[in-house]
């Protein structure tokens, strides 16, 4: 799925009128979300929406899910306090978009979404993934609402430079540093970003914590007329959801967290962990290592069906390729593609197991190229990387990286010297080849200029008005299963759902799991204790076979890769 499926062409007068009438009638009828009471919806109505929605996009072509009406999106901006301690002071604008519920007579309320990051666009996620979320009944009965958090994308942005060209000093052509000279260059890039944000970031720099966003989300909930919140947060969006649940436990109607960050590790760490960067504490390197081991196992089992299979095993072949690239990087368009770019590209693919055949094909091509391949093989490898959006994907910084840094550094305790990142990276490299990558992504937090005054650091054990649903795959490379298990143990009454599969978040991997999540969002029905669902798709199915699963699922998986991994391609916490 690509943005070409959407049109921002002005709506016709009739379309604008229809959209306005729909909103007006919804307000007059008092249609709004109802709190769950023992699994059943209440009949009590909440106030009408105070958001001034207007038609903004339309879905193009024949890509509307079968049997559903054409989609006209509605957009708005909602002012919220810059500083929630000063609600009558300066404000910032939050950009929101919704797909109106198609069954207005049976509408429950609004389902708010966050796709991760921090720094991911909830507006983009709603635009492209919203039409396929979970089940037709859920889409019929909820307005699907995406929002860009404060400081991010279309909302009032944190801007630390006047133009993208001025961001040059933030970037180094490395996935992570290894030599002393590379570490110095990396530290200088951190210092450049810190200085730019300190000088130009403005007041919003001090109000970028996840707790600030959770307070915004509660105001958005009230603005759309919902008495309690219905929410689905993926990856970093799980941290936002858990934060909301603990700040506003009485206002939780139904809350799904999928691909779950350990909130203690993200914020403060357990006793003794404070010497580690927050990105190291999460142990994503272990999740990545274990998920890659599964790729090797499945590749070996597939034999000739896996392009990277080898007589000695795909793991040994990968080890040899990594060693060869360490010693002799491949020249691609003037930059040295070394073992670090291999690890960065591999991690990107581990997020989306339906693309593992493509990963195997890419690795096989690179293996041949690194062993003395021809110019045609080099061109083939470059073209394959471009076709899957890799580009120079290993670079750990990207335009908009300051949004990730501002949120993550505001939330978390970290060491104050770059030497601590070097030490942690060296230590984790003994555990996983992904250890240095996951460690160095947070090094800018060593001296971040923004304030932490508004952050929330627990306790994480509030009893919510209704149970929280926690979801994870068995093998998640970014947010390992133990994060979901910890949250399920912290939040009283919560329930853990596991997809016995591979990749980052469960969404679109199992129709049965998606249906279970939809049932919970619709009426509070929890899956059975210990619920486990199988992944529907063979990770190593060739593209032609994978496409047979249907346009909707294929487009949804593509959307998730584009939306979830947008941040990953720069900072691995594209969660």
XYZ file of C-alpha atoms in Angstrom:
575
model
C 0.000 0.000 0.000
C 1.279 3.431 -0.866
C 0.156 6.993 -0.214
C -1.189 7.104 -3.762
C -4.243 5.285 -2.453
C -5.253 8.481 -0.678
C -6.333 11.743 -2.214
C -6.226 15.136 -0.536
C -8.324 16.602 -3.357
C -10.977 18.951 -1.979
C -14.224 17.192 -1.243
C -17.218 18.203 -3.284
C -19.789 20.475 -1.678
C -22.112 17.506 -1.322
C -19.395 15.432 0.303
C -18.499 18.227 2.708
C -22.150 18.635 3.595
C -22.587 14.903 4.133
C -19.548 14.790 6.395
C -20.769 17.792 8.370
C -24.267 16.338 8.696
C -22.841 13.022 9.891
C -20.881 14.745 12.642
C -23.827 16.958 13.579
C -26.248 14.032 13.782
C -23.785 12.068 15.890
C -23.641 14.972 18.310
C -27.415 15.453 18.416
C -28.004 11.757 19.036
C -25.480 11.756 21.862
C -23.705 8.755 20.357
C -20.547 8.123 22.342
C -18.397 5.493 23.964
C -19.882 3.693 26.906
C -17.892 2.290 29.817
C -17.707 -1.466 30.121
C -19.411 -2.926 33.147
C -18.667 -6.598 33.702
C -18.101 -7.158 30.007
C -21.254 -5.402 28.806
C -21.652 -1.905 27.334
C -23.483 0.687 29.385
C -26.456 2.502 27.875
C -25.403 5.823 29.382
C -24.387 8.415 26.780
C -21.354 10.656 27.039
C -21.233 14.267 25.882
C -21.181 14.971 22.152
C -17.890 15.527 20.392
C -16.321 18.955 20.722
C -13.837 18.348 17.889
C -14.413 20.316 14.682
C -13.983 17.495 12.175
C -13.895 18.157 8.433
C -13.387 15.917 5.427
C -9.752 15.762 4.392
C -8.821 12.544 2.522
C -10.654 9.941 0.510
C -9.646 6.348 -0.149
C -8.950 5.773 -3.836
C -9.425 2.828 -6.148
C -10.767 -0.606 -5.296
C -8.747 -1.001 -2.124
C -11.602 -0.525 0.318
C -12.086 -3.793 2.245
C -14.752 -5.902 0.463
C -18.321 -5.172 1.447
C -17.510 -1.923 3.244
C -18.505 1.597 2.194
C -16.017 4.037 0.643
C -13.909 5.842 3.182
C -13.831 9.594 3.646
C -11.390 10.578 6.366
C -11.990 13.518 8.672
C -9.242 15.665 10.169
C -8.977 18.203 12.948
C -6.521 19.901 15.270
C -7.109 19.995 19.009
C -5.378 22.472 21.333
C -3.906 21.106 24.570
C -1.833 22.831 27.245
C 1.872 23.031 26.569
C 2.370 22.499 30.303
C -0.374 20.504 31.996
C 0.603 22.150 35.278
C -0.506 25.432 33.690
C -3.714 24.539 31.825
C -4.573 28.187 31.107
C -1.140 28.972 29.701
C 0.331 28.406 26.254
C -1.046 25.577 24.126
C 0.133 23.222 21.410
C -1.924 21.694 18.616
C -2.495 17.948 18.231
C -3.284 16.710 14.731
C -5.964 14.002 14.587
C -7.649 11.995 11.842
C -10.533 9.558 11.989
C -12.362 7.012 9.915
C -15.966 7.471 11.070
C -17.777 4.353 12.218
C -19.914 3.132 9.324
C -22.715 1.822 11.568
C -23.608 5.085 13.279
C -26.723 3.626 14.891
C -24.601 1.128 16.839
C -21.475 3.201 17.262
C -19.648 2.540 20.544
C -17.131 5.381 20.459
C -13.584 6.109 19.331
C -10.652 3.711 19.136
C -7.434 5.701 19.584
C -4.210 4.380 18.053
C -0.485 4.844 18.545
C 1.897 2.934 16.224
C 5.105 3.355 18.220
C 8.349 5.240 17.911
C 8.500 7.346 19.915
C 8.095 9.574 16.913
C 5.734 7.455 14.811
C 2.759 9.194 13.225
C -0.598 7.990 14.472
C -2.216 9.960 11.663
C -0.302 7.976 9.044
C -1.093 4.736 10.835
C -4.822 5.452 10.861
C -4.761 6.547 7.228
C -3.116 3.403 5.909
C -3.714 0.631 8.446
C -7.041 1.840 9.851
C -9.190 0.381 7.049
C -7.886 -3.119 7.852
C -7.770 -3.150 11.637
C -9.051 -6.316 13.274
C -12.603 -7.064 12.029
C -15.354 -5.411 9.943
C -17.628 -5.205 12.992
C -15.020 -3.293 14.953
C -14.506 -0.838 12.097
C -18.250 -0.415 11.765
C -18.806 0.426 15.428
C -15.775 2.564 16.247
C -14.394 5.768 14.865
C -10.763 4.826 14.182
C -8.730 7.786 15.473
C -5.040 8.420 14.922
C -3.125 11.330 16.378
C 0.388 12.676 16.103
C 1.787 13.136 19.616
C 3.020 16.557 20.682
C 6.278 17.509 19.004
C 5.767 14.967 16.208
C 4.879 15.188 12.503
C 1.705 17.244 11.863
C 1.211 18.292 15.482
C 3.119 21.244 16.911
C 6.616 20.058 16.136
C 9.804 20.075 18.093
C 12.187 21.753 15.646
C 15.851 21.920 16.532
C 17.037 23.309 13.182
C 15.661 25.675 10.580
C 16.036 23.230 7.693
C 16.988 19.588 7.039
C 20.312 20.756 5.616
C 21.288 22.078 9.032
C 20.857 18.596 10.513
C 23.987 17.347 8.763
C 26.175 17.353 11.893
C 23.722 14.976 13.609
C 24.521 12.172 11.199
C 27.464 9.820 10.947
C 27.678 7.065 8.296
C 27.757 4.333 10.920
C 25.324 1.859 12.394
C 27.320 1.984 15.619
C 30.871 3.058 16.438
C 33.671 0.610 17.119
C 37.020 2.416 16.943
C 38.075 5.322 19.133
C 37.860 7.666 16.140
C 34.347 6.475 15.316
C 33.270 6.881 18.933
C 34.587 10.440 18.941
C 32.671 11.206 15.739
C 29.543 9.676 17.213
C 29.892 11.739 20.390
C 30.306 14.894 18.323
C 27.083 14.123 16.454
C 25.293 13.676 19.777
C 26.677 16.988 20.995
C 25.546 18.758 17.808
C 21.973 17.516 18.255
C 21.971 18.377 21.949
C 23.261 21.880 21.255
C 20.787 22.514 18.426
C 17.833 21.402 20.556
C 19.057 23.395 23.542
C 19.336 26.552 21.421
C 16.317 26.188 19.132
C 13.973 23.560 20.573
C 11.822 26.082 22.410
C 9.524 25.498 25.355
C 8.066 22.264 24.001
C 11.447 20.584 24.569
C 10.684 20.544 28.299
C 7.245 18.958 27.832
C 7.831 15.902 25.625
C 7.530 13.023 28.088
C 5.145 10.129 27.541
C 3.208 11.312 30.590
C 2.583 14.609 28.773
C 1.225 12.645 25.812
C -0.953 10.502 28.093
C -2.466 13.679 29.532
C -3.076 14.922 25.971
C -4.729 11.603 25.161
C -7.101 11.999 28.080
C -8.100 15.422 26.787
C -8.642 13.959 23.303
C -10.813 11.237 24.846
C -12.981 13.887 26.467
C -13.008 16.043 23.324
C -14.527 13.252 21.193
C -17.177 12.684 23.868
C -16.010 9.366 25.331
C -16.403 8.851 29.068
C -13.648 6.234 29.070
C -10.762 5.466 26.735
C -10.637 2.727 24.121
C -7.050 2.430 22.888
C -4.637 0.196 21.008
C -0.927 0.946 21.288
C 1.798 -0.934 19.488
C 5.470 -1.103 20.431
C 6.393 2.194 22.139
C 2.632 2.825 22.022
C 2.424 0.136 24.703
C 4.399 2.389 27.041
C 1.963 5.215 26.348
C -0.930 2.850 27.074
C 0.555 1.566 30.325
C 1.333 5.131 31.388
C -2.264 6.175 30.701
C -3.595 3.165 32.592
C -1.618 4.178 35.671
C -2.356 7.902 35.477
C -6.083 7.490 34.696
C -7.075 3.976 35.814
C -10.762 4.839 36.281
C -11.008 5.993 32.661
C -9.914 2.742 31.015
C -12.735 1.196 29.006
C -10.625 -1.170 26.877
C -6.879 -0.857 26.411
C -4.690 -3.076 24.218
C -0.899 -3.003 24.400
C 0.842 -5.060 21.722
C 4.610 -5.531 21.353
C 5.200 -4.480 24.916
C 8.021 -2.458 26.444
C 8.978 -3.266 30.023
C 7.998 0.067 31.625
C 10.457 -0.286 34.499
C 13.371 -0.942 32.138
C 12.358 1.988 29.905
C 12.056 4.488 32.740
C 14.325 3.773 35.711
C 15.556 0.218 35.493
C 15.491 -2.296 38.274
C 17.928 -1.862 41.163
C 21.456 -2.147 39.848
C 20.478 -1.348 36.232
C 20.826 2.424 36.496
C 24.399 2.200 35.227
C 23.061 0.943 31.883
C 21.497 3.042 29.103
C 17.747 2.531 28.924
C 18.010 0.979 25.461
C 20.364 -1.657 26.885
C 18.111 -2.391 29.860
C 15.286 -3.466 27.560
C 17.303 -6.476 26.335
C 16.055 -6.039 22.777
C 19.387 -7.506 21.712
C 18.299 -10.843 23.176
C 14.941 -10.629 21.409
C 16.712 -9.907 18.121
C 19.205 -12.744 18.664
C 16.483 -15.280 19.435
C 14.310 -14.168 16.512
C 17.246 -14.462 14.101
C 17.890 -17.970 15.433
C 14.310 -18.799 14.480
C 14.900 -17.445 10.978
C 17.892 -19.758 10.653
C 15.900 -22.734 11.996
C 13.016 -22.182 9.598
C 15.378 -21.586 6.704
C 17.179 -24.852 7.370
C 13.860 -26.710 7.635
C 12.711 -25.202 4.328
C 15.814 -26.455 2.513
C 15.618 -25.521 -1.155
C 12.598 -23.350 -0.345
C 14.888 -20.883 1.461
C 17.319 -18.983 -0.790
C 19.852 -18.696 2.057
C 19.884 -22.378 3.030
C 23.311 -24.018 2.979
C 24.758 -27.515 3.566
C 26.422 -26.364 6.781
C 23.341 -24.487 7.949
C 22.165 -20.933 7.356
C 23.530 -19.742 10.718
C 27.070 -20.764 9.797
C 26.649 -19.161 6.371
C 25.559 -15.912 8.028
C 28.508 -16.013 10.441
C 30.893 -16.395 7.508
C 29.212 -13.565 5.615
C 29.425 -11.296 8.647
C 33.120 -12.079 9.120
C 33.847 -11.472 5.430
C 32.094 -8.091 5.503
C 33.976 -7.150 8.658
C 37.266 -7.807 6.917
C 36.312 -6.615 3.430
C 33.259 -4.324 3.186
C 31.451 -4.198 -0.142
C 31.523 -0.849 -1.906
C 27.975 0.371 -2.629
C 27.501 3.749 -4.207
C 30.649 5.037 -2.541
C 30.016 3.807 0.981
C 31.397 0.713 2.658
C 28.684 -1.836 3.365
C 30.221 -3.696 6.291
C 29.086 -6.160 8.959
C 27.226 -3.420 10.786
C 25.014 -2.635 7.816
C 24.338 -6.349 7.517
C 23.146 -6.460 11.121
C 21.062 -3.294 10.665
C 19.352 -4.590 7.533
C 18.749 -7.965 9.148
C 17.093 -6.387 12.160
C 14.734 -4.425 9.922
C 13.510 -7.638 8.311
C 13.162 -9.468 11.611
C 10.352 -7.058 12.494
C 8.140 -8.492 9.727
C 8.269 -12.275 9.388
C 6.081 -12.365 6.246
C 9.111 -10.828 4.505
C 11.653 -13.418 5.617
C 11.839 -15.046 2.187
C 12.883 -11.633 0.860
C 15.496 -11.403 3.616
C 16.827 -14.833 2.669
C 17.014 -13.812 -0.991
C 18.792 -10.556 -0.111
C 21.314 -12.370 2.094
C 22.027 -14.933 -0.619
C 22.690 -12.173 -3.146
C 24.947 -10.322 -0.700
C 26.811 -13.543 0.107
C 27.654 -14.056 -3.541
C 28.608 -10.407 -3.948
C 30.908 -10.369 -0.923
C 32.698 -13.467 -2.174
C 33.885 -11.657 -5.280
C 30.714 -11.062 -7.193
C 30.386 -9.245 -10.472
C 29.149 -5.745 -11.241
C 25.803 -7.231 -12.233
C 25.484 -8.897 -8.828
C 26.307 -5.592 -7.140
C 23.580 -3.915 -9.181
C 21.156 -6.718 -8.315
C 21.852 -6.343 -4.593
C 21.455 -2.569 -4.696
C 18.182 -2.905 -6.585
C 16.833 -5.448 -4.107
C 17.689 -3.162 -1.183
C 15.954 -0.255 -2.881
C 12.892 -2.362 -3.687
C 12.307 -3.132 -0.013
C 13.068 0.385 1.147
C 16.373 -0.399 2.804
C 18.446 2.342 1.255
C 21.184 3.186 3.742
C 18.956 1.783 6.446
C 21.655 1.149 8.972
C 22.146 4.833 9.754
C 20.944 5.353 13.309
C 19.750 8.934 12.799
C 17.137 10.315 10.462
C 15.254 13.578 9.911
C 12.881 13.875 12.837
C 15.184 11.918 15.151
C 14.938 14.723 17.695
C 11.338 13.650 18.374
C 12.487 10.178 19.374
C 15.296 11.607 21.489
C 13.124 14.186 23.233
C 10.559 11.619 24.371
C 12.923 8.784 25.222
C 15.418 10.964 27.099
C 12.637 12.738 29.012
C 11.257 9.385 30.146
C 14.396 7.524 31.148
C 17.309 7.461 33.571
C 20.660 7.111 31.808
C 24.401 7.375 32.445
C 25.997 10.769 31.902
C 29.161 9.832 30.036
C 29.657 8.439 26.538
C 32.097 5.951 28.057
C 29.136 4.199 29.678
C 27.660 3.471 26.240
C 31.004 2.104 25.026
C 31.203 -0.177 28.045
C 27.598 -1.354 27.716
C 27.989 -1.988 23.985
C 31.130 -4.064 24.551
C 29.396 -6.047 27.272
C 26.266 -6.724 25.197
C 28.299 -7.658 22.113
C 29.286 -10.786 24.056
C 25.589 -11.677 24.366
C 24.275 -10.743 20.928
C 25.568 -9.308 17.658
C 22.688 -6.828 18.015
C 23.878 -5.556 21.389
C 25.940 -2.581 20.182
C 23.203 -1.408 17.806
C 20.515 -1.406 20.493
C 22.832 0.216 23.019
C 24.171 3.110 20.953
C 20.762 4.274 19.705
C 20.172 6.072 23.022
C 23.587 7.711 23.488
C 22.176 11.187 22.857
C 20.525 10.902 26.288
C 23.915 11.284 27.995
C 23.404 15.055 28.246
C 19.944 15.767 26.862
C 18.878 19.403 27.412
C 15.147 18.768 27.900
C 13.462 18.581 31.276
C 12.170 15.422 32.957
C 9.861 17.297 35.308
C 6.607 15.891 33.911
C 7.565 12.253 33.428
C 5.955 9.299 35.174
C 8.144 6.560 36.667
C 5.591 4.343 38.389
C 4.377 2.556 40.299
C 2.910 0.599 37.390
C 0.367 -1.381 39.361
C -2.876 0.624 39.277
C -6.110 -1.368 39.205
C -7.915 -0.183 36.094
C -11.684 0.143 35.778
C -11.594 -2.636 33.182
C -8.868 -5.207 32.486
C -6.028 -4.408 30.083
C -5.262 -6.832 27.225
C -1.549 -7.477 26.721
C -0.354 -9.077 23.454
C 2.960 -10.330 22.097
C 4.447 -12.732 19.615
C 6.606 -15.551 20.918
C 9.637 -14.147 19.089
C 9.682 -10.354 18.930
C 13.051 -8.823 17.943
C 12.411 -5.410 19.516
C 10.101 -5.934 22.473
C 10.740 -9.470 23.719
C 7.951 -11.503 25.267
C 9.264 -10.857 28.768
C 8.093 -7.221 28.479
C 4.508 -8.369 27.938
C 4.798 -10.897 30.743
C 6.014 -8.203 33.106
C 3.199 -5.780 32.282
C 0.635 -8.570 32.641
C 2.085 -9.232 36.072
C 2.103 -5.577 37.086
C -1.436 -4.572 36.068
C -4.062 -6.294 38.239
C -6.635 -8.239 36.262
C -4.858 -7.887 32.921
C -4.734 -10.779 30.452
C -1.880 -11.947 28.223
C -2.480 -13.104 24.651
C 0.420 -14.748 22.792
C 0.789 -15.422 19.075
C 3.083 -18.365 18.503
C 4.904 -16.592 15.738
C 7.638 -14.211 14.753
C 7.921 -10.461 14.393
C 7.187 -7.170 16.064
C 3.593 -7.004 17.393
C 0.838 -9.510 16.661
C -1.189 -7.324 14.326
C -2.197 -9.048 11.053
C -0.237 -12.219 11.849
C -3.176 -14.304 13.095
C -6.795 -13.813 12.099
C -7.897 -15.666 15.237
C -5.803 -13.410 17.476
C -7.086 -10.301 15.681
C -10.664 -11.523 16.238
C -9.950 -12.070 19.935
C -8.590 -8.535 20.264
C -11.610 -7.163 18.391
C -14.000 -9.012 20.714
C -12.262 -7.456 23.712
C -12.414 -3.956 22.220
C -16.078 -4.352 21.299
C -17.530 -5.673 24.560
C -14.714 -6.421 26.980
C -14.575 -10.174 26.361
C -11.137 -11.378 27.402
C -9.435 -14.364 25.758
C -8.923 -17.435 27.922
C -6.123 -17.391 30.462
C -2.924 -18.415 28.699
C -4.483 -17.894 25.259
C -2.154 -18.803 22.411
C -2.801 -18.408 18.699
C -0.845 -19.728 15.731
C 0.584 -17.433 13.074
C -1.334 -17.814 9.819
C 1.458 -17.045 7.378
C 4.513 -19.108 6.541
C 7.431 -16.708 7.096
C 9.387 -18.228 4.232
C 6.592 -18.355 1.668
C 7.818 -16.823 -1.608
C 6.252 -13.432 -2.443
C 3.826 -14.882 -4.995
C 2.471 -17.329 -2.419
C 2.324 -14.665 0.269
C 0.309 -12.399 -2.006
C -2.329 -15.128 -2.224
C -3.367 -14.324 1.330
C -5.379 -11.426 -0.109
C -4.931 -7.782 -0.936
C -6.074 -6.597 2.456
C -3.573 -8.634 4.467
C -0.769 -7.893 2.036
C -1.479 -4.181 2.131
C -1.741 -4.263 5.905
C 1.624 -5.958 6.310
C 3.162 -3.446 3.928
C 1.588 -0.635 5.909
C 2.961 -1.934 9.167
C 6.429 -2.154 7.712
C 6.229 1.395 6.362
C 4.702 2.816 9.535
C 6.297 0.798 12.316
C 9.712 0.622 10.746
C 9.885 4.221 9.581
C 11.651 5.058 12.803
C 13.574 1.792 12.899
C 15.294 2.644 9.643
C 16.891 5.467 11.535
C 16.680 4.643 15.214
C 15.978 1.014 16.095
C 13.274 2.122 18.505
C 10.917 2.402 15.547
C 8.691 0.438 17.802
